[in-house]
XYZ file of C-alpha atoms in Angstrom:
605
model
C -22.668 9.784 60.434
C -20.820 6.609 59.734
C -16.324 7.160 61.120
C -15.500 4.189 58.434
C -12.737 6.056 56.521
C -13.767 6.839 53.458
C -11.919 6.087 49.797
C -9.985 9.044 48.445
C -9.941 8.231 45.370
C -14.419 8.206 45.428
C -13.910 12.655 45.240
C -12.721 12.128 41.874
C -14.606 11.080 38.626
C -13.773 7.577 36.117
C -12.998 9.553 33.582
C -9.819 11.237 36.442
C -9.199 8.174 38.072
C -8.291 6.474 34.960
C -6.198 9.113 33.943
C -4.348 8.992 36.730
C -3.943 5.009 36.839
C -2.427 5.105 33.153
C 0.071 8.119 34.627
C 1.533 6.055 37.416
C 1.218 2.603 35.778
C 2.821 3.930 32.064
C 5.147 5.912 32.638
C 7.740 3.827 34.307
C 7.195 2.504 31.086
C 7.947 5.432 28.657
C 10.901 6.139 31.041
C 12.115 3.111 30.904
C 11.938 2.436 26.861
C 13.773 6.530 27.396
C 16.505 5.461 29.012
C 17.263 2.091 27.559
C 17.001 3.711 23.450
C 18.896 6.413 24.894
C 22.198 4.446 25.661
C 21.386 1.938 22.735
C 20.730 4.849 20.792
C 24.513 6.356 21.552
C 25.854 2.961 21.799
C 25.348 1.811 18.468
C 26.214 5.217 17.179
C 29.448 4.946 18.936
C 30.411 1.090 18.399
C 28.871 1.691 14.712
C 29.392 5.174 13.190
C 31.621 6.644 15.302
C 34.993 3.899 15.629
C 33.594 0.990 12.316
C 33.565 4.448 9.845
C 37.773 4.844 9.774
C 38.730 1.483 10.205
C 36.488 0.669 7.188
C 38.279 3.760 5.601
C 41.675 2.351 7.133
C 40.578 -0.253 6.152
C 40.332 0.048 2.596
C 43.432 2.133 2.556
C 45.571 -0.646 3.457
C 43.459 -2.861 0.782
C 44.656 -0.338 -1.944
C 47.664 0.204 -0.367
C 48.860 -4.060 -1.179
C 47.067 -3.611 -4.623
C 49.278 -0.057 -6.121
C 51.876 -2.982 -4.360
C 50.604 -6.015 -7.010
C 51.143 -2.528 -9.382
C 53.766 -1.635 -8.760
C 55.165 -4.481 -9.509
C 53.180 -5.191 -12.737
C 54.806 -1.991 -14.068
C 58.513 -3.106 -13.478
C 58.071 -6.943 -15.376
C 55.988 -4.650 -17.993
C 58.892 -2.811 -18.694
C 61.418 -4.851 -18.203
C 63.463 -6.044 -22.291
C 62.403 -9.696 -21.895
C 58.843 -8.811 -21.493
C 58.890 -6.150 -24.476
C 60.342 -8.478 -26.654
C 57.591 -10.837 -26.522
C 56.538 -8.799 -29.241
C 55.412 -10.945 -32.197
C 57.680 -11.310 -35.078
C 57.746 -13.405 -37.743
C 60.548 -13.946 -39.095
C 62.201 -15.135 -35.484
C 63.459 -18.639 -35.641
C 61.691 -21.250 -33.458
C 64.497 -21.312 -31.212
C 64.659 -17.893 -30.150
C 61.233 -17.562 -29.455
C 61.884 -21.245 -27.347
C 64.610 -19.294 -25.383
C 62.144 -15.714 -25.486
C 59.302 -18.048 -23.978
C 61.924 -19.447 -21.161
C 62.690 -16.455 -19.906
C 59.782 -14.940 -18.887
C 58.210 -17.770 -17.231
C 61.423 -17.490 -15.099
C 60.473 -13.215 -14.447
C 57.164 -13.890 -13.653
C 57.488 -16.911 -11.303
C 60.243 -15.119 -9.499
C 57.695 -11.294 -8.578
C 55.238 -14.637 -6.842
C 54.087 -12.759 -4.171
C 53.136 -14.588 -0.899
C 50.566 -14.712 1.150
C 48.877 -15.934 4.425
C 47.887 -20.320 4.100
C 50.130 -20.991 1.183
C 49.086 -19.247 -1.276
C 50.773 -17.300 -3.842
C 49.821 -14.196 -6.032
C 50.994 -15.634 -9.503
C 51.550 -13.596 -12.385
C 50.748 -14.928 -15.867
C 51.944 -13.279 -19.137
C 48.954 -13.278 -22.199
C 51.003 -12.568 -25.651
C 48.474 -11.031 -28.230
C 50.195 -14.048 -31.057
C 48.010 -13.479 -34.158
C 48.901 -15.966 -36.592
C 49.707 -18.485 -34.230
C 53.417 -19.090 -33.827
C 53.861 -20.245 -30.417
C 51.839 -22.958 -30.962
C 53.968 -25.691 -29.092
C 52.961 -23.132 -25.778
C 50.166 -24.643 -23.599
C 47.287 -22.880 -24.496
C 44.796 -22.928 -21.169
C 46.869 -21.725 -17.697
C 46.072 -22.745 -13.639
C 45.751 -20.676 -11.963
C 47.703 -22.810 -9.014
C 51.298 -23.041 -9.310
C 52.584 -25.922 -7.539
C 51.537 -27.866 -10.553
C 52.182 -26.101 -13.893
C 55.774 -24.007 -14.220
C 54.557 -22.619 -17.688
C 53.100 -18.623 -16.899
C 53.405 -17.252 -20.447
C 49.704 -17.761 -22.326
C 48.967 -16.439 -25.632
C 45.855 -15.475 -26.985
C 43.857 -14.183 -30.614
C 41.025 -12.800 -31.822
C 39.246 -15.853 -31.630
C 39.939 -17.702 -27.941
C 39.771 -13.986 -26.886
C 37.624 -14.062 -23.701
C 34.916 -11.081 -21.783
C 37.533 -10.588 -19.513
C 40.789 -9.272 -22.301
C 38.265 -7.140 -23.441
C 37.643 -5.832 -20.198
C 41.369 -5.176 -19.512
C 41.646 -4.244 -22.845
C 39.435 -1.133 -22.836
C 41.483 -0.073 -19.545
C 44.271 1.092 -22.294
C 47.227 0.236 -19.804
C 45.545 0.932 -16.238
C 44.988 -1.476 -13.543
C 41.603 -3.229 -13.171
C 40.170 -5.841 -10.721
C 38.257 -8.659 -11.729
C 36.866 -11.640 -11.670
C 37.729 -14.632 -13.776
C 35.376 -18.072 -12.912
C 36.462 -20.176 -15.890
C 40.079 -19.885 -15.241
C 41.785 -23.293 -15.832
C 42.319 -26.233 -18.417
C 38.240 -27.207 -17.484
C 37.602 -23.960 -17.637
C 36.268 -24.413 -13.861
C 38.636 -22.846 -11.783
C 37.813 -18.960 -10.327
C 40.150 -16.352 -8.891
C 40.265 -12.319 -8.704
C 42.348 -10.817 -10.627
C 44.350 -7.514 -12.022
C 44.704 -6.824 -15.018
C 47.427 -4.734 -17.120
C 47.557 -4.659 -20.515
C 51.606 -4.449 -21.955
C 52.114 -1.918 -24.548
C 54.420 -1.628 -26.636
C 56.899 1.010 -25.122
C 58.713 1.503 -29.030
C 55.917 1.397 -30.733
C 52.669 2.515 -28.161
C 49.478 2.426 -30.596
C 51.184 -1.738 -29.902
C 49.731 -3.761 -27.775
C 52.058 -6.984 -26.316
C 49.612 -8.599 -24.395
C 48.023 -8.315 -21.080
C 49.261 -9.784 -17.147
C 46.781 -11.148 -15.042
C 48.332 -11.219 -11.294
C 45.827 -14.378 -10.159
C 44.487 -14.656 -6.288
C 43.692 -11.281 -5.825
C 41.067 -12.108 -3.284
C 43.760 -14.455 -0.935
C 45.340 -10.742 -1.039
C 42.964 -8.630 -0.073
C 42.049 -11.411 2.211
C 44.733 -11.231 4.239
C 44.414 -7.868 4.696
C 40.125 -8.385 5.947
C 41.651 -10.419 8.670
C 43.027 -8.278 10.615
C 39.889 -6.235 10.791
C 38.580 -7.597 14.384
C 34.642 -7.013 14.184
C 31.602 -8.631 16.479
C 30.844 -11.835 16.419
C 28.689 -12.874 12.911
C 30.062 -9.524 11.537
C 31.383 -9.769 8.225
C 33.423 -7.869 5.317
C 32.513 -7.369 1.290
C 34.230 -5.620 -1.290
C 32.754 -4.912 -3.946
C 32.003 -3.423 -6.872
C 29.945 -0.436 -7.550
C 27.194 -3.489 -9.014
C 27.317 -4.656 -5.330
C 29.157 -7.950 -6.693
C 31.707 -9.292 -4.139
C 35.477 -9.528 -4.881
C 36.831 -10.841 -1.467
C 35.568 -11.165 1.732
C 36.243 -12.037 4.988
C 33.209 -15.687 4.134
C 34.407 -16.938 1.084
C 31.774 -15.469 -0.724
C 33.799 -14.638 -4.148
C 31.863 -13.805 -7.222
C 28.553 -13.702 -5.572
C 26.211 -10.476 -5.773
C 25.247 -9.436 -2.410
C 22.255 -8.387 -1.285
C 21.608 -5.345 0.262
C 18.561 -3.088 0.963
C 18.346 -0.432 -1.120
C 19.205 2.237 1.319
C 22.478 1.147 1.618
C 25.731 1.940 -0.377
C 23.843 4.276 -2.932
C 26.224 7.865 -3.563
C 27.354 9.775 -6.699
C 29.982 10.813 -3.956
C 33.697 10.110 -5.546
C 34.106 9.089 -1.735
C 31.786 8.722 1.130
C 31.680 6.121 4.603
C 27.822 5.883 5.009
C 26.198 3.618 7.711
C 22.154 2.187 7.371
C 20.591 0.507 10.641
C 18.043 -1.707 9.678
C 16.273 -4.619 12.020
C 19.182 -7.193 11.678
C 22.098 -5.782 10.905
C 24.136 -2.346 10.696
C 25.691 -1.949 7.681
C 28.703 0.855 7.267
C 30.181 1.734 4.032
C 33.123 3.483 2.220
C 32.673 3.928 -0.961
C 35.857 5.048 -3.429
C 33.646 6.226 -7.477
C 37.343 6.372 -8.884
C 38.474 2.937 -8.157
C 34.461 1.595 -8.654
C 34.399 -0.327 -5.204
C 33.304 -0.778 -2.482
C 34.564 -2.203 1.503
C 30.767 -2.780 3.355
C 31.286 -3.543 6.547
C 27.834 -5.993 7.561
C 27.531 -6.773 11.819
C 24.330 -7.823 12.912
C 22.654 -6.198 15.130
C 22.081 -9.309 17.665
C 25.878 -8.703 18.856
C 26.132 -5.823 19.911
C 22.299 -5.986 21.579
C 24.592 -9.746 24.311
C 27.951 -7.146 24.899
C 24.642 -4.841 26.320
C 24.613 -7.711 28.914
C 24.476 -5.255 32.440
C 22.396 -2.846 30.902
C 20.176 -5.616 30.097
C 19.855 -6.848 34.155
C 19.515 -3.003 34.919
C 16.174 -3.493 33.154
C 14.367 -6.997 34.177
C 15.532 -5.094 37.723
C 13.139 -2.098 36.687
C 11.098 -4.744 34.795
C 10.361 -7.064 38.030
C 9.114 -4.196 40.394
C 7.695 -2.876 38.615
C 5.650 -5.553 37.338
C 4.792 -5.716 42.084
C 4.892 -2.099 41.780
C 1.066 -2.546 39.389
C -0.356 -4.936 40.699
C -0.528 -3.519 44.196
C -2.120 -0.156 41.891
C -4.576 -2.784 39.424
C -5.705 -4.457 43.269
C -6.524 -1.259 44.971
C -7.872 -0.302 42.357
C -9.866 -3.053 41.371
C -12.198 -2.946 44.753
C -12.078 1.195 44.651
C -14.279 0.288 40.754
C -16.493 -3.051 40.679
C -17.264 -3.934 43.746
C -19.859 -1.090 43.148
C -19.832 -2.197 39.976
C -21.326 -5.749 41.079
C -23.079 -5.263 43.382
C -24.812 -2.568 40.925
C -25.061 -5.831 38.127
C -26.526 -7.518 40.909
C -29.413 -5.602 41.251
C -29.840 -4.953 37.138
C -30.101 -8.754 36.454
C -32.506 -9.473 39.721
C -35.256 -6.073 39.109
C -38.143 -6.301 37.526
C -39.783 -4.190 35.041
C -43.093 -2.414 37.460
C -42.144 -4.006 40.532
C -41.765 -0.863 43.316
C -37.931 -0.389 44.597
C -37.107 -2.231 48.292
C -35.460 1.231 49.326
C -35.778 5.131 47.432
C -31.824 4.934 45.742
C -29.429 6.944 47.407
C -26.150 8.008 46.228
C -23.392 7.698 49.094
C -20.644 8.506 46.392
C -19.386 11.979 43.757
C -17.618 10.537 41.563
C -18.906 7.987 37.421
C -19.658 5.066 39.351
C -22.205 6.771 42.455
C -23.815 9.188 39.346
C -24.720 5.646 37.623
C -25.286 3.332 41.017
C -28.296 6.165 41.569
C -29.475 6.855 37.824
C -30.206 3.520 37.328
C -32.503 3.397 40.850
C -33.732 6.264 39.576
C -34.149 4.993 36.349
C -36.176 2.162 36.616
C -38.749 4.735 38.648
C -38.932 6.112 35.400
C -39.739 2.877 33.758
C -41.901 1.577 35.761
C -44.596 4.950 35.450
C -43.476 4.379 31.022
C -45.485 1.382 31.122
C -48.243 2.946 32.622
C -48.106 5.015 30.184
C -47.910 2.895 27.580
C -51.336 1.412 27.187
C -53.000 4.923 26.920
C -50.244 4.832 23.997
C -51.524 2.757 22.342
C -55.350 3.041 23.155
C -54.207 6.728 21.125
C -52.516 4.716 18.090
C -55.315 2.604 16.726
C -57.319 5.812 17.200
C -54.994 7.221 14.486
C -55.014 4.228 12.546
C -58.677 3.033 12.880
C -58.863 7.473 10.873
C -57.301 6.704 8.657
C -58.328 3.963 7.326
C -61.167 6.332 7.095
C -59.275 8.843 4.654
C -58.554 6.083 2.245
C -62.196 5.719 1.695
C -62.074 9.054 0.060
C -59.522 7.357 -3.014
C -61.109 5.123 -3.452
C -65.054 6.687 -3.863
C -62.963 8.351 -6.237
C -60.928 5.133 -8.351
C -64.666 3.739 -8.198
C -66.309 7.071 -9.884
C -63.462 7.071 -12.573
C -64.894 3.661 -13.702
C -68.276 4.797 -14.112
C -66.905 7.347 -16.308
C -64.300 5.524 -18.508
C -66.995 2.392 -19.053
C -69.687 5.278 -19.355
C -67.657 7.054 -21.853
C -66.786 3.466 -23.695
C -70.476 2.460 -23.805
C -71.197 6.008 -25.615
C -67.936 5.956 -28.425
C -66.151 8.341 -26.750
C -63.394 5.964 -26.648
C -60.587 8.963 -26.597
C -61.666 10.241 -23.965
C -62.118 6.495 -21.883
C -58.215 5.985 -22.396
C -57.451 9.157 -20.919
C -59.879 7.838 -18.716
C -58.207 5.298 -17.254
C -54.752 6.588 -17.676
C -55.585 9.184 -15.879
C -57.300 6.509 -12.717
C -54.091 4.789 -13.432
C -51.234 8.312 -12.259
C -53.407 9.162 -9.450
C -53.729 5.117 -7.509
C -50.269 4.951 -8.657
C -49.329 8.556 -6.785
C -51.185 7.717 -4.310
C -49.721 3.595 -4.012
C -51.476 3.495 -0.097
C -49.219 6.139 1.005
C -45.823 4.175 0.882
C -42.683 6.292 -0.395
C -41.347 4.053 -2.170
C -42.871 1.144 -4.892
C -41.414 -1.084 -7.194
C -39.611 0.470 -10.604
C -42.356 -1.461 -12.532
C -45.259 0.688 -10.713
C -43.097 3.420 -11.937
C -43.021 2.872 -15.076
C -46.407 2.221 -15.129
C -47.042 5.784 -14.063
C -44.570 7.347 -16.477
C -46.193 5.482 -19.606
C -49.563 6.273 -18.520
C -48.225 10.110 -18.101
C -46.874 9.416 -21.263
C -50.084 7.794 -23.034
C -52.101 11.137 -21.485
C -49.658 13.556 -23.205
C -49.563 11.986 -26.392
C -53.663 12.038 -26.235
C -54.246 15.581 -24.851
C -52.413 17.608 -26.791
C -50.592 15.176 -29.935
C -47.436 15.285 -29.730
C -45.683 12.867 -32.753
C -42.566 11.701 -31.060
C -41.813 8.063 -29.790
C -40.717 6.907 -26.685
C -38.353 3.594 -26.201
C -38.396 1.837 -23.473
C -35.766 -0.651 -22.585
C -35.961 -2.157 -18.991
C -33.564 -5.242 -17.837
C -36.131 -7.159 -15.816
C -33.919 -7.362 -13.022
C -34.474 -4.413 -11.889
C -38.365 -3.338 -11.561
C -38.279 -5.731 -8.232
C -36.209 -2.829 -6.765
C -37.298 -0.105 -4.903
C -37.367 3.602 -6.272
C -39.235 7.260 -5.274
C -42.800 7.366 -5.881
C -42.566 10.001 -9.046
C -38.689 9.707 -10.308
C -39.525 9.245 -13.912
C -42.225 11.423 -14.498
C -41.230 14.887 -14.119
C -37.371 13.406 -16.242
C -40.155 12.584 -19.046
C -42.140 15.735 -18.441
C -38.677 17.974 -19.005
C -37.292 15.758 -22.092
C -40.970 16.835 -23.599
C -41.032 20.439 -23.217
C -37.209 21.057 -23.633
C -36.414 18.806 -26.839
C -38.746 16.913 -28.674
C -42.030 19.233 -27.810
C -42.702 20.028 -31.857
C -40.056 17.953 -33.445
C -43.242 15.651 -34.552
C -41.932 12.383 -35.029
C -38.695 12.796 -35.478
C -38.267 13.631 -31.545
C -37.530 10.484 -30.082
C -37.346 9.313 -25.646
C -35.134 6.848 -24.649
C -35.556 5.534 -20.830
C -33.365 2.369 -19.937
C -32.887 0.570 -16.264
C -29.562 -1.539 -15.843
C -27.950 -2.983 -12.574
C -24.668 -2.132 -12.745
C -22.627 -4.154 -8.765
C -25.133 -3.160 -6.565
C -26.541 0.022 -7.989
C -30.096 0.936 -10.532
C -28.662 3.151 -12.918
C -31.692 4.162 -15.580
C -31.123 7.228 -18.130
C -33.938 9.511 -19.783
C -32.061 11.035 -23.077
C -33.577 12.986 -26.081
C -32.394 13.816 -29.227
C -34.234 17.370 -28.806
C -31.800 20.391 -30.961
C -32.084 22.918 -28.083
C -28.902 23.793 -26.684
C -28.906 22.841 -22.910
C -26.687 24.731 -19.956
C -25.873 20.924 -18.439
C -22.891 22.311 -15.949
C -25.414 25.260 -14.801
C -28.426 21.676 -14.286
C -26.364 19.813 -11.830
C -24.481 22.863 -9.609
C -28.764 23.492 -9.101
C -28.802 19.961 -8.155
C -25.979 20.391 -6.305
C -27.886 23.748 -4.319
C -24.426 25.942 -5.087
C -26.273 27.524 -7.358
C -29.895 29.338 -6.566
C -32.958 26.637 -8.162
C -35.152 28.481 -10.159
C -38.817 27.713 -10.723
C -38.379 25.555 -13.962
C -35.791 23.052 -11.747
C -38.385 22.772 -8.596
C -38.906 18.797 -10.314
C -36.487 17.809 -10.962
C -34.471 19.475 -7.604
C -37.484 17.779 -5.543
C -36.868 14.194 -7.621
C -33.140 14.483 -6.248
C -34.280 15.477 -2.814
C -36.483 12.571 -2.310
C -33.128 10.157 -3.532
C -31.199 11.525 -1.125
C -33.173 11.375 1.248
C -33.979 8.116 1.259
C -30.718 6.839 -0.048
C -27.074 9.476 0.637
C -25.528 11.608 -0.524
C -23.930 9.631 -3.209
C -27.085 8.870 -4.682
C -29.632 11.527 -7.425
C -29.946 13.053 -10.633
C -26.483 13.970 -13.329
C -27.265 15.783 -17.063
C -24.535 15.695 -19.542
C -24.928 16.232 -23.470
C -26.064 13.154 -25.347
C -23.096 12.420 -28.568
C -24.542 13.673 -31.189
C -27.240 16.058 -29.959
C -30.295 15.772 -26.701
C -29.725 15.949 -23.412
C -29.257 12.822 -21.333
C -30.277 12.656 -16.981
C -28.993 10.049 -15.507
C -30.478 8.728 -11.707
C -28.143 6.148 -9.390
C -29.980 4.517 -6.672
C -28.277 1.469 -4.725
C -30.324 -2.000 -5.330
C -32.782 -2.473 -2.193
C -35.977 -5.334 -3.011
C -39.125 -5.401 -2.345
C -39.852 -7.086 0.686
C -43.163 -8.364 -0.073
C -41.359 -9.244 -3.260
C -39.372 -12.101 -1.924
C -41.715 -13.115 1.283
């Protein structure tokens, strides 16, 4: 007995060894991934869904407070008597108009609000002047008040702009609007806050439209107070995601967002969405048609987890060294015996006796495999000797089959002699029937083949039809519409004859020359489709026939033939092929035969 220590893993089968190896190698990965994912999820939830949601909400409140400040200044301007006197009066003098114009310009200039970067929120009043009474005033405004002292302008129904229409529609309620055609050249862009100036003494009379420009600068001043991770961006958008103000100076552009971001019907809601690249925190306010969006790169958050990354890297290095040691141990345990077995398999010659009898040295699958291969080599040697006996028996069977084929040939020759004798005696009808019968028997036997060409099958069906017409003097007509491309495809023999027989007996038997049977054959994609249809007047339960073909209904004695055809097609080609019965458009029955395209290999040669 050997004193060497045995490998303990040989007591396990290969499957158990593989499971053990898998658990040892994969368990640390699962634990590490679970730990890292849990920590990452906690960090994202804590830093984004909690802190930034609350920050976003408060930021939006501050922005709307700034807008409310502008709104209150506008209310003061609107209620000022100077503003109310700007209502157009056709009877006043030109001097009075100039004086009102100057007073209104001064009032608007005094209410300008400074913002960061040397910018300011400037106010403009657009007075409704349908008759052009203030022709001396400038016609186009300039956002930059440093280059123009004019703040009062006039418009008519012909010069009304879309943003003016938007303000008039709100009827005095303030509204944010992005204007991209301001200035003398129509090339100045600004986010403006608009309010209609109504005549206090006449509620249904409009003095004009009060406009506060550079609101985007005012809002960006509030956005600059928010600190986001590197690459983080803030956007104030309308309900259609058009940017009203942002930390990236993209005012007026359409913000491209994932479909799930900011889709809400609530009046006011804070939500978050995490994608592969960004984290979106959105505060929506339906009443103002506004959304404040924080877009934070996921990468910038992950960069903050450097300590966790170092821990994961250290664990990965230790795990890799451990995996290498374990794999080397399993390699020596499993692969060395298998390599010896491979060398034996390459050097062994069938029929050559083995140098030693197989001995099972280990209990796992590797030991079973080694023992089985050696044992199989012995069995192969025995099979080589048995093969000679089998070949002799096979040749004897082939000779017996050749003897059995003599009888059909003798029958063909006898029928041929009767045919010629009947022809010479003038019995042409009987002679033709004998000739057709000879064709039926020759094709039915088909030298033992189960699959014949469609051309041979059509010859068999035509012979049967001819016999039926001569035997019973049926007056029906049969038409053959066969595509040339299908003639060399293989079909189980005696497929069409039972279908034509059914069409005769159950369809056109008593119809005389009015009875018509139509046989068509076409290829559709990779399938051959043959139809046999008649114009019979008898009612037929086609659904019952199809149920019988599918095996869901017991077959009757009258349906044995078509059931036999259906099963033989499925046995040769598969369950998706076979027969299907249906009613014709006018009257009668149609049976559809479907089987795959398969050429005769003898024809290809």
